[in-house]
PDB file of C-alpha atoms in Angstrom:
ATOM      1  CA  MET B   9      63.286 190.243  76.843  1.00 46.00           C
ATOM      2  CA  PRO B  10      64.629 188.454  79.635  1.00 61.00           C
ATOM      3  CA  ALA B  11      61.150 188.866  81.032  1.00 68.00           C
ATOM      4  CA  VAL B  12      59.386 188.013  77.651  1.00 73.00           C
ATOM      5  CA  VAL B  13      61.861 184.784  77.587  1.00 71.00           C
ATOM      6  CA  SER B  14      60.714 183.691  81.624  1.00 74.00           C
ATOM      7  CA  GLN B  15      57.151 184.719  80.920  1.00 81.00           C
ATOM      8  CA  LEU B  16      57.617 182.079  78.063  1.00 83.00           C
ATOM      9  CA  ILE B  17      59.521 178.796  80.669  1.00 82.00           C
ATOM     10  CA  ASN B  18      57.116 179.558  83.053  1.00 83.00           C
ATOM     11  CA  LEU B  19      54.373 179.062  80.676  1.00 88.00           C
ATOM     12  CA  PHE B  20      55.830 176.034  79.473  1.00 89.00           C
ATOM     13  CA  ALA B  21      56.525 174.533  83.333  1.00 88.00           C
ATOM     14  CA  ALA B  22      52.935 174.732  84.566  1.00 89.00           C
ATOM     15  CA  VAL B  23      51.911 172.477  81.429  1.00 93.00           C
ATOM     16  CA  LEU B  24      54.388 169.898  82.340  1.00 92.00           C
ATOM     17  CA  LEU B  25      53.625 170.424  85.651  1.00 92.00           C
ATOM     18  CA  LEU B  26      49.341 169.955  84.720  1.00 93.00           C
ATOM     19  CA  LEU B  27      50.320 167.393  82.409  1.00 93.00           C
ATOM     20  CA  SER B  28      52.294 165.586  85.847  1.00 92.00           C
ATOM     21  CA  PHE B  29      48.541 165.158  87.262  1.00 93.00           C
ATOM     22  CA  ALA B  30      47.473 164.192  83.849  1.00 92.00           C
ATOM     23  CA  LEU B  31      49.564 160.846  83.972  1.00 90.00           C
ATOM     24  CA  LEU B  32      49.238 160.837  88.040  1.00 88.00           C
ATOM     25  CA  ALA B  33      44.991 160.802  88.120  1.00 86.00           C
ATOM     26  CA  GLN B  34      44.790 158.378  84.142  1.00 85.00           C
ATOM     27  CA  ARG B  35      43.810 154.867  84.462  1.00 81.00           C
ATOM     28  CA  ARG B  36      43.569 153.712  80.574  1.00 83.00           C
ATOM     29  CA  VAL B  37      47.549 153.081  79.791  1.00 82.00           C
ATOM     30  CA  LEU B  38      47.404 153.917  75.812  1.00 86.00           C
ATOM     31  CA  SER B  39      46.195 157.808  77.776  1.00 87.00           C
ATOM     32  CA  LEU B  40      49.516 157.650  79.805  1.00 89.00           C
ATOM     33  CA  ILE B  41      51.461 157.280  76.850  1.00 89.00           C
ATOM     34  CA  HIS B  42      49.884 159.925  75.174  1.00 92.00           C
ATOM     35  CA  LEU B  43      49.969 162.315  78.097  1.00 93.00           C
ATOM     36  CA  PHE B  44      53.518 161.745  78.118  1.00 91.00           C
ATOM     37  CA  THR B  45      54.093 161.933  74.234  1.00 93.00           C
ATOM     38  CA  LEU B  46      52.624 165.767  75.184  1.00 94.00           C
ATOM     39  CA  GLN B  47      55.549 166.023  77.467  1.00 92.00           C
ATOM     40  CA  GLY B  48      57.483 165.181  74.567  1.00 91.00           C
ATOM     41  CA  LEU B  49      55.994 168.170  72.311  1.00 94.00           C
ATOM     42  CA  THR B  50      56.446 170.777  75.814  1.00 92.00           C
ATOM     43  CA  LEU B  51      60.040 169.877  76.190  1.00 90.00           C
ATOM     44  CA  VAL B  52      61.075 170.346  72.907  1.00 90.00           C
ATOM     45  CA  ALA B  53      58.860 173.318  72.120  1.00 91.00           C
ATOM     46  CA  SER B  54      60.781 174.479  75.980  1.00 87.00           C
ATOM     47  CA  THR B  55      63.934 173.945  74.880  1.00 85.00           C
ATOM     48  CA  THR B  56      63.843 175.637  70.761  1.00 87.00           C
ATOM     49  CA  MET B  57      62.913 179.027  72.942  1.00 86.00           C
ATOM     50  CA  MET B  58      65.319 178.711  75.069  1.00 82.00           C
ATOM     51  CA  ALA B  59      68.032 177.838  72.545  1.00 81.00           C
ATOM     52  CA  TYR B  60      66.760 180.765  70.245  1.00 83.00           C
ATOM     53  CA  PHE B  61      66.743 183.934  73.059  1.00 81.00           C
ATOM     54  CA  THR B  62      69.925 182.455  74.586  1.00 77.00           C
ATOM     55  CA  GLN B  63      72.027 182.011  71.276  1.00 81.00           C
ATOM     56  CA  GLN B  64      73.107 178.124  73.209  1.00 78.00           C
ATOM     57  CA  PRO B  65      72.883 176.445  69.292  1.00 80.00           C
ATOM     58  CA  HIS B  66      73.458 172.906  71.557  1.00 78.00           C
ATOM     59  CA  LEU B  67      70.238 173.536  72.274  1.00 80.00           C
ATOM     60  CA  TYR B  68      68.657 173.038  69.240  1.00 84.00           C
ATOM     61  CA  TYR B  69      70.307 169.349  69.230  1.00 82.00           C
ATOM     62  CA  SER B  70      69.486 168.683  72.090  1.00 81.00           C
ATOM     63  CA  ALA B  71      65.794 169.839  71.346  1.00 85.00           C
ATOM     64  CA  GLY B  72      66.042 167.396  67.342  1.00 87.00           C
ATOM     65  CA  LEU B  73      67.175 163.512  70.226  1.00 83.00           C
ATOM     66  CA  THR B  74      64.192 164.827  72.434  1.00 85.00           C
ATOM     67  CA  PHE B  75      61.928 164.790  69.470  1.00 90.00           C
ATOM     68  CA  ALA B  76      63.275 161.859  67.862  1.00 87.00           C
ATOM     69  CA  LEU B  77      63.829 160.178  71.178  1.00 85.00           C
ATOM     70  CA  LYS B  78      60.109 161.248  73.484  1.00 87.00           C
ATOM     71  CA  VAL B  79      57.957 162.327  70.602  1.00 90.00           C
ATOM     72  CA  LEU B  80      58.360 159.592  68.157  1.00 89.00           C
ATOM     73  CA  ILE B  81      60.899 156.786  69.574  1.00 86.00           C
ATOM     74  CA  ILE B  82      59.264 155.919  72.412  1.00 85.00           C
ATOM     75  CA  PRO B  83      55.968 156.121  71.903  1.00 88.00           C
ATOM     76  CA  TRP B  84      56.092 154.027  69.041  1.00 88.00           C
ATOM     77  CA  LEU B  85      57.874 151.481  71.348  1.00 83.00           C
ATOM     78  CA  LEU B  86      55.187 151.869  73.407  1.00 83.00           C
ATOM     79  CA  HIS B  87      52.212 151.508  71.272  1.00 84.00           C
ATOM     80  CA  ARG B  88      54.101 148.164  69.863  1.00 82.00           C
ATOM     81  CA  LEU B  89      54.532 147.305  73.247  1.00 78.00           C
ATOM     82  CA  ILE B  90      50.711 147.547  74.392  1.00 79.00           C
ATOM     83  CA  LYS B  91      49.369 145.988  71.608  1.00 79.00           C
ATOM     84  CA  ARG B  92      52.007 142.988  71.818  1.00 76.00           C
ATOM     85  CA  LEU B  93      51.000 142.450  75.655  1.00 72.00           C
ATOM     86  CA  ASN B  94      47.590 143.309  74.849  1.00 72.00           C
ATOM     87  CA  VAL B  95      46.990 145.855  77.743  1.00 67.00           C
ATOM     88  CA  ARG B  96      44.680 148.724  77.133  1.00 61.00           C
ATOM     89  CA  TRP B  97      42.767 148.296  79.549  1.00 59.00           C
ATOM     90  CA  ASP B  98      42.577 150.132  83.020  1.00 57.00           C
ATOM     91  CA  VAL B  99      46.088 150.400  85.273  1.00 57.00           C
ATOM     92  CA  GLU B 100      45.058 150.383  89.300  1.00 62.00           C
ATOM     93  CA  SER B 101      46.016 151.927  91.564  1.00 68.00           C
ATOM     94  CA  LEU B 102      47.055 151.102  95.294  1.00 72.00           C
ATOM     95  CA  ILE B 103      45.596 154.041  96.185  1.00 79.00           C
ATOM     96  CA  ASN B 104      42.783 155.942  94.833  1.00 83.00           C
ATOM     97  CA  ILE B 105      42.916 159.172  92.752  1.00 83.00           C
ATOM     98  CA  PRO B 106      41.566 161.933  95.044  1.00 85.00           C
ATOM     99  CA  THR B 107      43.636 161.190  97.968  1.00 89.00           C
ATOM    100  CA  THR B 108      46.289 160.542  95.152  1.00 88.00           C
ATOM    101  CA  MET B 109      46.039 163.719  94.181  1.00 91.00           C
ATOM    102  CA  LEU B 110      46.076 165.355  97.304  1.00 92.00           C
ATOM    103  CA  LEU B 111      49.698 163.591  98.314  1.00 92.00           C
ATOM    104  CA  GLY B 112      50.353 165.303  94.543  1.00 91.00           C
ATOM    105  CA  ILE B 113      49.568 168.670  96.260  1.00 92.00           C
ATOM    106  CA  VAL B 114      51.689 167.892  98.973  1.00 93.00           C
ATOM    107  CA  LEU B 115      54.951 167.354  97.011  1.00 92.00           C
ATOM    108  CA  VAL B 116      53.981 170.031  95.334  1.00 91.00           C
ATOM    109  CA  ILE B 117      54.369 172.780  98.176  1.00 91.00           C
ATOM    110  CA  PHE B 118      57.131 170.527  99.261  1.00 91.00           C
ATOM    111  CA  ALA B 119      59.308 170.821  96.021  1.00 87.00           C
ATOM    112  CA  PHE B 120      58.831 175.012  96.088  1.00 85.00           C
ATOM    113  CA  ASN B 121      59.890 174.973  98.920  1.00 86.00           C
ATOM    114  CA  LEU B 122      63.193 172.899  99.279  1.00 83.00           C
ATOM    115  CA  ALA B 123      64.447 174.670  95.272  1.00 78.00           C
ATOM    116  CA  ALA B 124      63.224 178.052  97.181  1.00 76.00           C
ATOM    117  CA  PRO B 125      66.835 178.425  98.484  1.00 75.00           C
ATOM    118  CA  ILE B 126      68.718 176.572  94.757  1.00 69.00           C
ATOM    119  CA  SER B 127      66.567 178.706  92.680  1.00 63.00           C
ATOM    120  CA  SER B 128      68.289 182.185  94.018  1.00 62.00           C
ATOM    121  CA  LEU B 129      71.998 180.958  93.462  1.00 60.00           C
ATOM    122  CA  SER B 130      71.235 180.594  89.769  1.00 57.00           C
ATOM    123  CA  ALA B 131      71.350 182.502  87.271  1.00 53.00           C
ATOM    124  CA  SER B 132      69.595 181.735  84.570  1.00 55.00           C
ATOM    125  CA  VAL B 133      66.714 183.569  83.873  1.00 50.00           C
ATOM    126  CA  ALA B 134      63.972 180.664  84.476  1.00 55.00           C
ATOM    127  CA  ARG B 135      65.389 179.670  87.569  1.00 59.00           C
ATOM    128  CA  GLY B 136      62.346 180.244  88.865  1.00 66.00           C
ATOM    129  CA  THR B 137      61.229 177.062  87.223  1.00 78.00           C
ATOM    130  CA  LEU B 138      63.010 174.861  89.502  1.00 80.00           C
ATOM    131  CA  GLY B 139      60.536 174.507  92.015  1.00 83.00           C
ATOM    132  CA  ILE B 140      58.546 173.464  89.173  1.00 86.00           C
ATOM    133  CA  ALA B 141      60.413 170.503  87.400  1.00 85.00           C
ATOM    134  CA  LEU B 142      61.612 169.507  91.393  1.00 86.00           C
ATOM    135  CA  ALA B 143      57.471 168.923  91.772  1.00 90.00           C
ATOM    136  CA  CYS B 144      57.966 166.850  88.685  1.00 90.00           C
ATOM    137  CA  VAL B 145      59.968 164.526  89.239  1.00 89.00           C
ATOM    138  CA  LEU B 146      58.596 164.524  92.817  1.00 91.00           C
ATOM    139  CA  LEU B 147      55.003 162.762  91.132  1.00 92.00           C
ATOM    140  CA  SER B 148      56.198 160.897  88.683  1.00 89.00           C
ATOM    141  CA  PHE B 149      57.820 159.220  91.327  1.00 89.00           C
ATOM    142  CA  LEU B 150      54.765 159.087  93.471  1.00 90.00           C
ATOM    143  CA  MET B 151      52.833 157.930  90.366  1.00 88.00           C
ATOM    144  CA  MET B 152      56.228 154.444  90.156  1.00 84.00           C
ATOM    145  CA  ILE B 153      54.933 153.250  93.692  1.00 85.00           C
ATOM    146  CA  THR B 154      51.234 153.800  93.307  1.00 84.00           C
ATOM    147  CA  ARG B 155      50.915 151.950  90.199  1.00 81.00           C
ATOM    148  CA  THR B 156      50.720 148.180  90.222  1.00 74.00           C
ATOM    149  CA  LYS B 157      51.198 147.009  85.903  1.00 74.00           C
ATOM    150  CA  ALA B 158      54.817 148.046  84.586  1.00 72.00           C
ATOM    151  CA  ILE B 159      53.823 149.558  81.950  1.00 78.00           C
ATOM    152  CA  ALA B 160      53.257 152.004  83.524  1.00 80.00           C
ATOM    153  CA  GLN B 161      55.546 152.561  85.593  1.00 80.00           C
ATOM    154  CA  VAL B 162      57.498 152.409  83.298  1.00 81.00           C
ATOM    155  CA  ILE B 163      56.617 155.521  81.915  1.00 85.00           C
ATOM    156  CA  GLY B 164      56.370 157.398  84.978  1.00 86.00           C
ATOM    157  CA  PHE B 165      60.267 156.882  85.138  1.00 84.00           C
ATOM    158  CA  LEU B 166      60.590 158.315  81.510  1.00 85.00           C
ATOM    159  CA  ALA B 167      57.949 161.758  83.183  1.00 88.00           C
ATOM    160  CA  MET B 168      60.732 161.619  85.262  1.00 86.00           C
ATOM    161  CA  GLU B 169      63.727 161.976  82.537  1.00 84.00           C
ATOM    162  CA  ASN B 170      61.817 164.424  80.920  1.00 86.00           C
ATOM    163  CA  ALA B 171      61.196 166.504  84.526  1.00 86.00           C
ATOM    164  CA  LEU B 172      64.485 166.454  85.081  1.00 81.00           C
ATOM    165  CA  PHE B 173      65.552 168.005  81.335  1.00 83.00           C
ATOM    166  CA  PHE B 174      63.691 170.482  81.913  1.00 85.00           C
ATOM    167  CA  ALA B 175      65.172 171.433  84.711  1.00 79.00           C
ATOM    168  CA  ALA B 176      68.141 171.395  82.772  1.00 76.00           C
ATOM    169  CA  THR B 177      67.642 172.910  80.210  1.00 77.00           C
ATOM    170  CA  SER B 178      65.516 175.978  81.678  1.00 71.00           C
ATOM    171  CA  ALA B 179      68.014 176.718  85.024  1.00 66.00           C
ATOM    172  CA  THR B 180      71.417 175.884  83.367  1.00 63.00           C
ATOM    173  CA  TYR B 181      70.961 176.655  79.353  1.00 59.00           C
ATOM    174  CA  GLY B 182      71.145 172.451  79.173  1.00 54.00           C
ATOM    175  CA  MET B 183      74.154 169.710  79.597  1.00 54.00           C
ATOM    176  CA  PRO B 184      77.001 169.323  77.297  1.00 54.00           C
ATOM    177  CA  MET B 185      76.131 167.249  74.415  1.00 50.00           C
ATOM    178  CA  VAL B 186      77.814 164.491  75.007  1.00 44.00           C
ATOM    179  CA  VAL B 187      75.904 163.829  77.802  1.00 52.00           C
ATOM    180  CA  GLU B 188      72.660 164.253  76.768  1.00 56.00           C
ATOM    181  CA  LEU B 189      74.167 161.837  73.833  1.00 55.00           C
ATOM    182  CA  GLY B 190      74.897 158.998  76.850  1.00 53.00           C
ATOM    183  CA  ILE B 191      71.665 160.045  78.218  1.00 60.00           C
ATOM    184  CA  ALA B 192      69.441 159.256  75.417  1.00 59.00           C
ATOM    185  CA  LEU B 193      71.054 155.773  75.151  1.00 58.00           C
ATOM    186  CA  ASP B 194      70.559 155.061  78.489  1.00 60.00           C
ATOM    187  CA  VAL B 195      67.062 155.886  78.576  1.00 65.00           C
ATOM    188  CA  LEU B 196      66.668 153.741  75.332  1.00 63.00           C
ATOM    189  CA  ILE B 197      68.454 151.171  76.609  1.00 60.00           C
ATOM    190  CA  GLY B 198      66.232 150.687  79.849  1.00 64.00           C
ATOM    191  CA  MET B 199      63.198 150.628  77.322  1.00 62.00           C
ATOM    192  CA  VAL B 200      64.190 148.015  75.071  1.00 62.00           C
ATOM    193  CA  ILE B 201      65.501 146.304  79.229  1.00 59.00           C
ATOM    194  CA  LEU B 202      62.168 146.589  80.220  1.00 63.00           C
ATOM    195  CA  GLY B 203      59.924 145.903  77.554  1.00 61.00           C
ATOM    196  CA  VAL B 204      61.770 141.890  77.637  1.00 57.00           C
ATOM    197  CA  PHE B 205      61.345 142.285  81.502  1.00 58.00           C
ATOM    198  CA  MET B 206      57.750 142.970  81.123  1.00 59.00           C
ATOM    199  CA  PHE B 207      57.095 139.874  79.114  1.00 56.00           C
ATOM    200  CA  GLN B 208      59.293 137.609  80.854  1.00 54.00           C
ATOM    201  CA  ILE B 209      56.187 139.036  83.483  1.00 55.00           C
ATOM    202  CA  ARG B 210      53.739 138.301  81.121  1.00 56.00           C
ATOM    203  CA  GLU B 211      55.295 134.804  80.028  1.00 53.00           C
ATOM    204  CA  GLN B 212      55.559 133.778  83.923  1.00 52.00           C
ATOM    205  CA  PHE B 213      52.150 134.961  85.207  1.00 49.00           C
ATOM    206  CA  ASP B 214      49.630 135.656  82.994  1.00 51.00           C
ATOM    207  CA  SER B 215      49.540 139.455  83.773  1.00 53.00           C
ATOM    208  CA  LEU B 216      51.765 142.764  84.540  1.00 49.00           C
ATOM    209  CA  ASP B 217      50.907 143.384  87.953  1.00 54.00           C
ATOM    210  CA  ILE B 218      54.099 143.343  89.701  1.00 51.00           C
ATOM    211  CA  ARG B 219      52.249 142.356  93.040  1.00 53.00           C
ATOM    212  CA  LYS B 220      53.018 138.745  91.350  1.00 54.00           C
ATOM    213  CA  LEU B 221      56.667 139.309  91.924  1.00 50.00           C
ATOM    214  CA  GLU B 222      54.993 137.965  95.106  1.00 51.00           C
ATOM    215  CA  ARG B 223      55.479 134.884  94.653  1.00 52.00           C
ATOM    216  CA  LEU B 224      58.934 134.420  93.955  1.00 48.00           C
ATOM    217  CA  LYS B 225      59.759 134.652  97.833  1.00 49.00           C
ATOM    218  CA  GLU B 226      57.228 131.520  98.358  1.00 50.00           C
ATOM    219  CA  ASP B 227      59.054 129.751  96.345  1.00 49.00           C
TER     220      ASP B 227
END
């Protein structure tokens, strides 16, 4: 049975990694939101399966919280945000997509080499996914630093949190429920703050390009 669980978790990890690369290559804001929602569904499926096979009841609550927050609430907020800001156009990138994808491959190789000694210390049936989770974190960080639109950077930050959550549930059978609730609340509050922040950028500069903030240095 553990072998079956390990294979299924590795499958979900591979899907999560593919979605991270898709986020990195995607230019349209609306498509970024859809890919983020698919990441949330992947997390829900993997967490539910882990709860069933490992008999960890708190993981069911984690799956329900993830579904409510990352599949329903946050995508809904992002859709409302882009509708209000009218930012359905293509997302600009500081680096062209082929170069960004090559950098992403390099980061994946680095992540697997870095996580190898740590994975050997884990007793989880899915300890091999630590490298993929770390790779997804680095890919999300790369997305944040190569995009010029604030909303794309917000989605990159949320995708990074998805990767950390996947690492916690697959490699250590989840965090205490109070910690997960605290993180969920922090993410939700962060979404509200970032939404207000983006409205302020749009009001001041008539654009969500963060390079416009360099004008503040000249004043």
